Structure formats: C-alpha cells, structure tokens
Short mmCIF file of C-alpha atoms in Angstrom, two decimals:
data_model
loop_
_atom_site.label_atom_id
_atom_site.label_comp_id
_atom_site.label_asym_id
_atom_site.label_seq_id
_atom_site.Cartn_x
_atom_site.Cartn_y
_atom_site.Cartn_z
CA MET A 1 14.69 13.82 14.89
CA ASN A 2 11.14 14.30 16.15
CA PHE A 3 8.21 14.61 13.79
CA GLN A 4 8.30 18.37 13.53
CA LYS A 5 10.35 17.95 10.37
CA LEU A 6 11.06 19.60 7.06
CA LEU A 7 10.13 17.42 4.11
CA VAL A 8 11.43 17.99 0.58
CA ALA A 9 9.78 16.39 -2.46
CA ASP A 10 11.53 16.31 -5.82
CA TYR A 11 8.36 15.40 -7.66
CA ARG A 12 10.07 15.46 -11.06
CA GLY A 13 12.74 13.10 -9.82
CA GLY A 14 10.32 10.92 -7.84
CA ARG A 15 12.23 11.34 -4.56
CA THR A 16 11.34 12.55 -1.06
CA TYR A 17 13.69 13.62 1.74
CA ALA A 18 13.69 14.80 5.35
CA VAL A 19 16.06 17.57 6.46
CA ALA A 20 17.29 18.09 10.03
CA ASP A 21 20.31 20.02 11.32
CA GLY A 22 21.69 20.41 7.80
CA THR A 23 21.49 16.67 7.08
CA VAL A 24 19.35 15.26 4.25
CA ARG A 25 17.86 11.81 4.76
CA PRO A 26 16.16 9.95 1.87
CA LEU A 27 12.61 8.87 2.66
CA GLY A 28 11.79 6.90 -0.45
CA ASP A 29 10.52 6.97 -4.00
CA ALA A 30 7.24 8.77 -4.69
CA VAL A 31 5.95 11.21 -7.29
CA LEU A 32 4.22 13.85 -5.19
CA ALA A 33 1.11 15.29 -6.84
CA GLU A 34 2.55 18.80 -6.66
CA HIS A 35 -0.69 20.74 -7.15
CA ALA A 36 -2.37 18.83 -4.33
CA GLY A 37 0.72 19.16 -2.12
CA PHE A 38 1.02 17.94 1.47
CA LEU A 39 -1.87 17.75 3.93
CA THR A 40 -1.46 17.87 7.71
CA LEU A 41 -3.88 15.44 9.35
CA PRO A 42 -5.39 16.26 12.76
CA ARG A 43 -4.28 13.96 15.56
CA ARG A 44 -6.46 10.84 15.71
CA GLY A 45 -6.95 9.14 19.07
CA GLU A 46 -3.75 8.88 21.13
CA GLY A 47 -1.44 9.00 18.13
CA GLN A 48 0.70 11.87 16.88
CA ALA A 49 -0.27 14.03 13.92
CA GLU A 50 0.43 12.59 10.48
CA TRP A 51 0.64 13.98 6.97
CA ALA A 52 -0.69 12.86 3.60
CA PHE A 53 0.06 13.30 -0.09
CA VAL A 54 -0.93 11.68 -3.37
CA ASP A 55 1.63 9.51 -5.17
CA ASP A 56 0.96 10.37 -8.81
CA ARG A 57 2.82 7.33 -10.11
CA SER A 58 1.33 4.49 -8.08
CA GLY A 59 -2.17 5.95 -7.63
CA ALA A 60 -2.16 6.02 -3.83
CA LEU A 61 -2.92 8.33 -0.96
CA VAL A 62 0.19 8.08 1.23
CA ILE A 63 -0.22 8.57 5.00
CA SER A 64 3.05 9.06 6.91
CA GLY A 65 4.05 9.75 10.49
CA PRO A 66 5.44 8.14 13.63
CA ARG A 67 3.51 4.93 12.97
CA GLY A 68 5.15 4.45 9.58
CA GLU A 69 3.59 4.65 6.14
CA GLN A 70 0.18 3.56 4.88
CA ARG A 71 -0.97 3.55 1.24
CA LEU A 72 -4.60 3.56 0.13
CA PRO A 73 -5.86 3.52 -3.48
CA ALA A 74 -6.70 6.94 -4.98
CA ALA A 75 -7.54 8.11 -8.49
CA ILE A 76 -4.80 10.12 -10.18
CA PRO A 77 -3.59 12.58 -11.34
CA GLY A 78 -4.14 14.19 -7.95
CA GLU A 79 -5.36 17.79 -8.14
CA HIS A 80 -6.62 18.72 -4.67
CA LEU A 81 -6.87 16.93 -1.34
CA ALA A 82 -8.59 17.86 1.90
CA CYS A 83 -9.68 16.26 5.16
CA ASP A 84 -12.42 16.76 7.72
CA ALA A 85 -11.88 18.29 11.18
CA SER A 86 -11.28 14.86 12.75
CA GLY A 87 -8.68 13.75 10.21
CA ARG A 88 -10.55 10.52 9.55
CA TYR A 89 -11.79 11.31 6.02
CA VAL A 90 -9.69 12.55 3.09
CA VAL A 91 -11.05 13.56 -0.32
CA VAL A 92 -8.94 13.66 -3.50
CA THR A 93 -9.94 15.20 -6.84
CA THR A 94 -8.26 14.65 -10.20
CA GLY A 95 -6.65 17.06 -12.68
CA LEU A 96 -4.83 17.22 -16.03
CA GLY A 97 -1.68 15.22 -15.33
CA ALA A 98 0.28 14.96 -18.59
CA ASN A 99 -2.74 16.00 -20.67
CA ALA A 100 -3.56 19.34 -22.29
CA GLU A 101 -7.19 19.35 -21.13
CA ALA A 102 -9.05 18.16 -18.06
CA TRP A 103 -10.33 14.65 -18.74
CA SER A 104 -11.01 12.88 -15.44
CA ASP A 105 -14.10 13.41 -13.29
CA VAL A 106 -13.18 10.85 -10.62
CA VAL A 107 -13.26 11.78 -6.91
CA THR A 108 -11.80 9.53 -4.18
CA LEU A 109 -12.97 9.54 -0.56
CA VAL A 110 -10.79 7.68 1.94
CA ASP A 111 -11.86 6.47 5.39
CA LEU A 112 -8.60 6.19 7.33
CA GLU A 113 -10.17 4.38 10.30
CA ARG A 114 -11.42 1.59 8.09
CA SER A 115 -8.48 1.77 5.64
CA GLU A 116 -10.98 1.91 2.76
CA SER A 117 -11.44 4.18 -0.24
CA VAL A 118 -14.38 4.69 -2.58
CA ARG A 119 -14.61 6.48 -5.91
CA PHE A 120 -17.36 8.29 -7.74
CA ARG A 121 -17.65 10.57 -10.76
CA SER A 122 -18.58 14.23 -10.57
CA ARG A 123 -17.61 16.83 -13.20
CA VAL A 124 -14.53 17.25 -15.36
CA GLY A 125 -12.53 20.39 -14.69
CA GLU A 126 -10.01 20.09 -11.85
CA PRO A 127 -12.45 20.78 -9.00
CA GLY A 128 -11.32 22.17 -5.67
CA ALA A 129 -12.03 19.96 -2.64
CA MET A 130 -13.20 20.81 0.87
CA ILE A 131 -14.88 18.97 3.75
CA VAL A 132 -17.02 21.57 5.53
CA PRO A 133 -18.95 21.27 8.83
CA ASP A 134 -22.70 21.81 8.61
CA GLN A 135 -24.09 24.87 10.42
CA ALA A 136 -27.32 22.96 11.08
CA GLY A 137 -25.49 20.30 13.05
CA GLY A 138 -25.64 17.60 10.41
CA GLU A 139 -22.79 15.45 9.21
CA PRO A 140 -19.82 17.10 7.46
CA VAL A 141 -20.21 17.71 3.74
CA VAL A 142 -17.81 17.20 0.85
CA VAL A 143 -17.84 20.39 -1.25
CA LEU A 144 -16.41 20.47 -4.77
CA ARG A 145 -15.63 23.89 -6.22
CA HIS A 146 -16.18 23.84 -9.99
CA ARG A 147 -15.04 26.25 -12.71
CA GLU A 148 -16.44 27.36 -16.07
CA PRO A 149 -19.25 27.45 -15.13
CA GLY A 150 -18.58 28.27 -11.51
CA ALA A 151 -20.47 26.24 -8.91
CA LEU A 152 -20.28 24.74 -5.44
CA GLU A 153 -21.55 21.16 -5.21
CA SER A 154 -22.10 19.52 -1.83
CA PHE A 155 -22.40 15.83 -0.91
CA PRO A 156 -23.05 14.37 2.58
CA LEU A 157 -20.12 12.22 3.67
CA SER A 158 -22.37 9.19 4.08
CA ARG A 159 -23.61 9.47 0.50
CA CYS A 160 -20.05 9.47 -0.83
CA LEU A 161 -19.04 6.54 1.39
CA ASP A 162 -22.06 4.56 0.17
CA ALA A 163 -21.18 5.04 -3.52
CA ALA A 164 -21.70 1.81 -5.44
CA PRO A 165 -18.83 -0.07 -7.13
CA HIS A 166 -17.65 0.71 -10.69
CA VAL A 167 -17.25 4.48 -10.12
CA PRO A 168 -20.85 5.70 -10.50
CA ARG A 169 -21.71 9.30 -11.28
CA ILE A 170 -23.46 11.05 -8.40
CA THR A 171 -24.70 14.62 -8.12
CA GLY A 172 -25.06 16.82 -5.07
CA GLU A 173 -26.72 20.09 -4.10
CA VAL A 174 -25.42 22.73 -6.54
CA VAL A 175 -25.15 26.50 -6.00
CA HIS A 176 -24.15 28.64 -9.00
CA GLU A 177 -23.55 31.93 -7.13
CA VAL A 178 -19.76 31.78 -7.50
CA ALA A 179 -17.58 33.18 -10.31
CA ASP A 180 -16.37 30.94 -13.13
CA ASP A 181 -12.65 31.32 -12.36
CA GLY A 182 -12.33 29.99 -8.80
CA HIS A 183 -8.83 28.87 -7.87
CA GLY A 184 -7.75 28.51 -4.24
CA ASP A 185 -9.91 27.46 -1.28
CA VAL A 186 -9.91 27.59 2.53
CA VAL A 187 -12.08 26.21 5.34
CA ASP A 188 -12.10 27.42 8.95
CA GLN A 189 -13.25 24.29 10.76
CA ARG A 190 -14.01 26.23 13.97
CA THR A 191 -16.56 28.58 12.44
CA GLY A 192 -17.56 26.53 9.39
CA ILE A 193 -16.81 29.46 7.07
CA ALA A 194 -15.22 28.44 3.78
CA ALA A 195 -14.10 30.56 0.84
CA THR A 196 -12.74 30.41 -2.67
CA ALA A 197 -10.60 32.95 -4.51
CA THR A 198 -12.02 34.39 -7.75
CA SER A 199 -11.60 37.54 -9.82
CA ARG A 200 -14.51 39.03 -7.82
CA GLY A 201 -12.69 38.60 -4.52
CA LEU A 202 -12.78 36.11 -1.69
CA GLU A 203 -16.20 34.46 -2.04
CA ARG A 204 -17.29 33.16 1.38
CA PHE A 205 -19.93 30.55 2.20
CA VAL A 206 -21.14 28.12 4.85
CA VAL A 207 -22.98 24.82 4.53
CA ASP A 208 -26.44 24.98 6.09
CA GLY A 209 -28.62 21.88 6.07
CA GLY A 210 -26.31 20.22 3.56
CA VAL A 211 -26.49 23.11 1.06
CA PRO A 212 -23.86 25.84 0.47
CA ARG A 213 -25.11 29.30 1.47
CA MET A 214 -23.16 32.30 0.18
CA LEU A 215 -22.03 35.00 2.62
CA GLY A 216 -20.85 37.50 0.03
CA ALA A 217 -17.54 38.33 -1.62
CA VAL A 218 -14.79 40.39 0.00
CA ALA A 219 -13.17 42.47 -2.75
CA TRP A 220 -9.40 42.29 -3.04
CA PRO A 221 -8.00 45.49 -1.49
CA VAL A 222 -5.52 46.00 -4.35
CA PRO A 223 -5.83 45.50 -8.14
CA GLY A 224 -5.60 41.87 -9.26
CA ARG A 225 -6.58 38.61 -7.60
CA ALA A 226 -5.18 35.72 -5.60
CA TYR A 227 -4.89 32.26 -7.15
CA TYR A 228 -3.70 30.36 -4.10
CA LEU A 229 -4.81 30.61 -0.49
CA ARG A 230 -3.56 29.42 2.86
CA LEU A 231 -5.44 29.43 6.15
CA ASP A 232 -4.07 30.76 9.42
CA PRO A 233 -6.13 28.53 11.74
CA ALA A 234 -5.07 30.46 14.86
CA THR A 235 -6.74 33.67 13.66
CA GLY A 236 -9.33 32.46 11.12
CA ARG A 237 -7.69 34.45 8.33
CA ALA A 238 -7.30 33.50 4.70
CA VAL A 239 -3.95 34.58 3.26
CA GLY A 240 -3.02 34.95 -0.41
CA VAL A 241 -0.67 36.75 -2.79
CA VAL A 242 -2.72 39.02 -5.03
CA ARG A 243 -1.21 39.24 -8.51
CA GLY A 244 -1.84 42.39 -10.55
CA GLY A 245 -0.35 44.16 -13.53
CA PRO A 246 -0.39 42.92 -17.15
CA ALA A 247 -2.87 40.16 -17.90
CA SER A 248 -0.49 38.43 -20.33
CA PRO A 249 1.56 35.66 -18.68
CA THR A 250 4.49 36.51 -20.97
CA ALA A 251 4.73 39.86 -19.11
CA TRP A 252 5.34 38.10 -15.79
CA THR A 253 8.32 40.32 -14.98
CA GLU A 254 5.86 43.25 -14.63
CA TRP A 255 3.40 41.46 -12.39
CA THR A 256 2.70 43.24 -9.09
CA ASN A 257 2.36 41.26 -5.88
CA HIS A 258 0.75 42.00 -2.51
CA LEU A 259 0.36 39.73 0.49
CA VAL A 260 -3.30 40.03 1.51
CA ASP A 261 -5.07 38.49 4.45
CA VAL A 262 -8.80 38.48 5.08
CA ASP A 263 -10.66 37.81 8.31
CA LEU A 264 -13.17 35.17 7.20
CA SER A 265 -15.75 36.20 9.80
CA THR A 266 -15.66 40.00 9.43
CA GLY A 267 -14.25 40.48 5.93
CA ARG A 268 -11.62 42.93 7.19
CA THR A 269 -8.49 42.96 5.02
CA ARG A 270 -4.82 43.85 5.36
CA CYS A 271 -2.18 43.98 2.64
CA LEU A 272 1.55 44.52 2.11
CA GLY A 273 3.38 45.27 -1.13
CA LEU A 274 5.95 42.77 -2.41
CA PRO A 275 8.55 42.88 -5.21
CA ARG A 276 7.43 42.51 -8.83
CA GLY A 277 7.81 39.27 -10.74
CA LEU A 278 6.72 35.67 -10.29
CA ALA A 279 5.61 34.84 -6.75
CA PHE A 280 4.83 31.13 -6.97
CA ARG A 281 2.97 30.23 -3.80
CA PHE A 282 4.18 31.22 -0.32
CA ALA A 283 4.27 29.86 3.23
CA LEU A 284 2.96 30.52 6.74
CA GLY A 285 4.46 29.57 10.11
CA GLY A 286 3.88 30.99 13.57
CA THR A 287 3.02 34.66 13.09
CA ARG A 288 5.14 34.93 9.95
CA ALA A 289 4.69 34.57 6.21
CA ALA A 290 7.40 34.14 3.59
CA VAL A 291 7.25 34.86 -0.15
CA ALA A 292 9.94 34.21 -2.77
CA THR A 293 9.75 36.43 -5.86
CA ILE A 294 11.56 35.61 -9.12
CA HIS A 295 12.73 38.46 -11.37
CA PRO A 296 15.58 39.01 -13.88
CA ASP A 297 16.90 41.82 -11.66
CA GLY A 298 17.33 39.37 -8.79
CA ASP A 299 15.28 36.91 -6.74
CA GLU A 300 14.27 37.85 -3.22
CA LEU A 301 12.86 36.21 -0.12
CA THR A 302 10.54 38.46 1.88
CA VAL A 303 9.74 37.53 5.48
CA ILE A 304 6.61 39.21 6.83
CA GLU A 305 5.45 39.72 10.41
CA ARG A 306 1.66 39.26 10.51
CA ALA A 307 0.92 39.54 14.26
CA GLU A 308 0.81 43.31 14.35
CA PRO A 309 -2.18 45.44 13.30
CA LEU A 310 -0.29 46.34 10.11
CA MET A 311 1.79 43.67 8.40
CA ARG A 312 5.43 44.57 7.84
CA ALA A 313 8.41 43.05 6.06
CA SER A 314 10.96 42.13 8.73
CA HIS A 315 13.59 40.80 6.29
CA LYS A 316 14.31 41.09 2.57
CA ILE A 317 16.95 38.55 1.57
CA PRO A 318 18.57 38.41 -1.90
CA LEU A 319 18.73 34.81 -3.11
CA PRO A 320 21.48 33.13 -5.17
CA PRO A 321 20.24 33.07 -8.77
CA MET A 322 18.90 29.90 -10.34
CA SER A 323 20.82 28.54 -13.32
CA ARG A 324 17.73 28.33 -15.53
CA PRO A 325 15.08 30.80 -14.35
CA PRO A 326 11.97 31.62 -16.42
CA ALA A 327 12.78 33.68 -19.51
CA PRO A 328 11.40 37.25 -19.84
CA GLY A 329 8.90 37.52 -22.69
CA HIS A 330 7.96 33.85 -22.42
CA LEU A 331 5.44 32.01 -20.28
CA PRO A 332 7.00 31.58 -16.83
CA TRP A 333 6.49 27.80 -17.04
CA ASP A 334 7.85 27.40 -20.61
CA PRO A 335 11.03 25.28 -20.90
CA VAL A 336 14.35 27.10 -21.08
CA GLY A 337 16.24 25.21 -23.79
CA ASP A 338 16.06 21.52 -22.93
CA SER A 339 15.41 22.22 -19.22
CA PRO A 340 12.19 23.11 -17.42
CA ALA A 341 11.87 26.71 -16.29
CA GLN A 342 12.89 26.70 -12.66
CA ARG A 343 11.14 28.25 -9.68
CA ARG A 344 11.21 28.10 -5.91
CA SER A 345 9.25 26.45 -3.12
CA VAL A 346 9.00 28.00 0.35
CA ALA A 347 8.23 26.70 3.86
CA VAL A 348 8.26 28.26 7.33
CA ASP A 349 8.82 26.21 10.46
CA PRO A 350 5.84 26.04 12.86
CA THR A 351 7.38 28.62 15.20
CA GLY A 352 8.22 31.06 12.40
CA ALA A 353 11.93 31.07 13.32
CA THR A 354 13.33 29.45 10.16
CA VAL A 355 12.37 29.87 6.51
CA ALA A 356 13.33 27.33 3.83
CA VAL A 357 13.43 28.15 0.11
CA THR A 358 14.62 25.96 -2.77
CA ARG A 359 16.91 26.80 -5.67
CA GLY A 360 15.07 24.89 -8.39
CA GLY A 361 17.21 22.91 -10.83
CA ASP A 362 20.37 23.46 -8.78
CA GLY A 363 19.55 20.94 -6.05
CA GLN A 364 19.90 23.36 -3.18
CA LEU A 365 17.86 24.36 -0.16
CA HIS A 366 18.48 27.71 1.56
CA LEU A 367 17.63 28.08 5.26
CA PHE A 368 17.16 31.60 6.65
CA HIS A 369 17.56 31.82 10.43
CA ASP A 370 18.79 34.53 12.82
CA GLY A 371 19.62 36.85 9.93
CA GLY A 372 21.82 34.33 8.11
CA LEU A 373 21.33 32.19 5.02
CA ASP A 374 22.70 28.63 5.07
CA THR A 375 22.69 26.28 2.09
CA VAL A 376 22.01 22.54 2.11
CA THR A 377 22.66 20.37 -0.96
CA VAL A 378 19.91 17.93 -1.92
CA PRO A 379 20.83 14.71 -3.84
CA SER A 380 18.51 15.53 -6.78
CA PRO A 381 18.00 18.72 -8.83
CA LEU A 382 14.58 19.81 -7.52
CA ASP A 383 13.40 20.69 -11.01
CA GLU A 384 10.58 23.25 -10.99
CA GLY A 385 11.51 24.03 -7.39
CA GLY A 386 10.29 20.82 -5.82
CA HIS A 387 7.86 21.05 -2.92
CA LEU A 388 8.46 21.80 0.78
CA TYR A 389 6.42 20.93 3.84
CA TRP A 390 7.26 21.68 7.46
CA HIS A 391 5.32 19.31 9.67
CA GLY A 392 4.08 20.21 13.13
CA GLY A 393 2.15 23.45 12.67
CA ASP A 394 -1.49 24.41 13.06
CA ILE A 395 -3.94 22.24 11.19
CA ASP A 396 -5.12 23.46 7.78
CA THR A 397 -7.51 20.85 6.39
CA ILE A 398 -6.72 21.57 2.73
CA GLY A 399 -3.53 20.31 1.09
CA ARG A 400 -0.84 22.88 0.23
#
C-alpha cells in the first residue's frame, strides 16, 4: 500500500493499525495522545510527507512515514501539537492526563532536522499550540492560546530553541483580547491568519512584528459555539460543529448541531443543520465533510458537500448501534457500568470518496463508499471510539 493510508489508533488499548482494502495491519504499540491527535507534516526536501503523534506512555513525539519511524523526547501528557509551514519544527503542549486538574506547564519544541528537542515552562492550563508566520517578515512565532484568563502568548522560534537546560520558565508577548474559554485553533499558513474558537465566535488574529494582533471576532451564525476546528487549506476556511441547546452536559441528547465554516480572510460564514445529540469531532476530505452524531433514537453519519455556494447533506447513513453508548441523563463521557461510554471517530479520505467511522467498544470500522457501508473488524475494542487519520490530504499544521 502507498502512504495515502488510513490509520487507526486504539489509544486505550495502546495499539495502532493501518487499513487497506479491508485488511488491518498492526503497526505497533503506542498510546496515542488522543486530544493532540495526528499531525500531517509538510514534505521536507525530496522525501514524502510524514505524520506525527505523541506517545503518551513513553513520552515521545513519533514521526512516521516512508522512511520508517523516529522518536524524539516530548513532555507528556500531550494536549496539542502543531508544526510550522516547513514541517521542520513541531511544538507540543501538555494537559491533564490521568489527573483531575491541569498541573503541567511544560512545552516541548522539536527540531526535526537536527533531531533535537528542548523544553520550557509557560502556564498551566492545557494551552493550545500554533506556529504562525510573521506578517512583518520575521521568523515564525510559537503562539500559545491560554484559558481562564484568556490570552495569546507569542515566542520567537529562536528564543524557544535557545531555552536553557532544566526546563526554565520563559514568557513571551501576551495579548489579553481573547475570551477566557478558547478551545479549538486554526492557522492558514498562506495568509498568516490564525483563529481560536470561543463563546464570542471565531476570534481571528495575525502575528505582526512578533506580537499577536487581533482582527476581530466572527460571531457564530447559529446559537451555540464550536469547541473543535479544522482547517480547509485549499479554501482558507475554518470548519467547526457549533453545539447549541441546553448548557448542561447531562442533557446531551437535546444538543443541537450545525456544521459551520468561516472564511478566515473575509469572515463570511455558511452553516448546515445536523441531527441532535453528541457530535464528537468530525472530518474533512476533498470537498466533503463527515459528522457522526450519537443519539438514543439512532446514530447517524452525515456526509456534506462543501464545494457549492450552499453546503448540503449528500448522504445520511444510519449506523449500527454501539453496545455501550453514552447514557441519557448522564455526562456523555461517564462510564456505563464497568465500561467507558463509547463514541465514534470519523475520517474522510483525501479525495472525499470514502468515509470511515468507528463503532467504539465493538472493535469495528465502517467504510462508506459508493452508497454502501462495509464493515472491517479491528483486533482491539477501540474503546471511546479510538482515533482515525487518513494520510495524504492537504496540510493542516495543527494536530487533529
């Protein structure tokens, strides 16, 4: 198989797989940092594109591709990871892990050309991570998006790379003009426009002379907010599922969902209504998007065409039920008996022709293609839905 492949991570089981033509091939043992996800790395030199993820057991940034696997030290638990436009530098921030509160303030910056990593301390609180080009023509800047209180903190790459041993604390240029509840970030490397999702909307900014400069917030076009963003690099649009309805997480069956995309340059928005329930992340590929919604009345996969002036749902596919879905009236991530509440992961192949969705806890992967749904059995249960990544698409420099 070539390296446009579908990867499956059972992060609870510590296993990774590749899937091709209905065949599952084990790749090895690794505990994917699920929140940080997979990162597509831009092609470096004459080589083919690679991908990266954080192994949350061994404390390593794993680089994989046609040249094999490389592991470089990284602080864990991995929360976010991002690279620069060249693919040479990767930044990793830390999160909760198995703890109830954020406790680590360690940031790792990896130089893939030199096979070196450095660490420094910033601020506790699961910061978002971006590497943003400078509008003034200076070197790229590492930007950390903080919460409670909200802030954007920028560091020149060279300053991070020159951090002294023993994990020193360093501070950057800080802008406080962002809401406290940021969650979800994008960077368009062509224009230099970056954005973070908050309750106020999509808050856009650029880096100018090493300092973040706000461009204003684009209000969500429907009630609610997005918590997770993806970038369509071909069009410069940020895409998210806006969740509305009851504020209480125990009322997740009544949550409303809309797929929203925003032109980062103009602020123009489009949206499309989706089924109610739990929409845990989504996927982009080609000109399509795919969203799996979980609801006691039945789970559904919605495939959306995004190339037209108005987005439309091209397919709505009922999904075989999971054995242990989230329970109504409880938090959607609360255990169900002695098992974790299950959910689904989604991926779209780079052409948009095939959509993959997992059946969490039941060890199955469904592939939707040409109007049909095929099922592939995976050798481990894929508790909590696992994580999917389809390599070979446009480059988004933030892990998903």
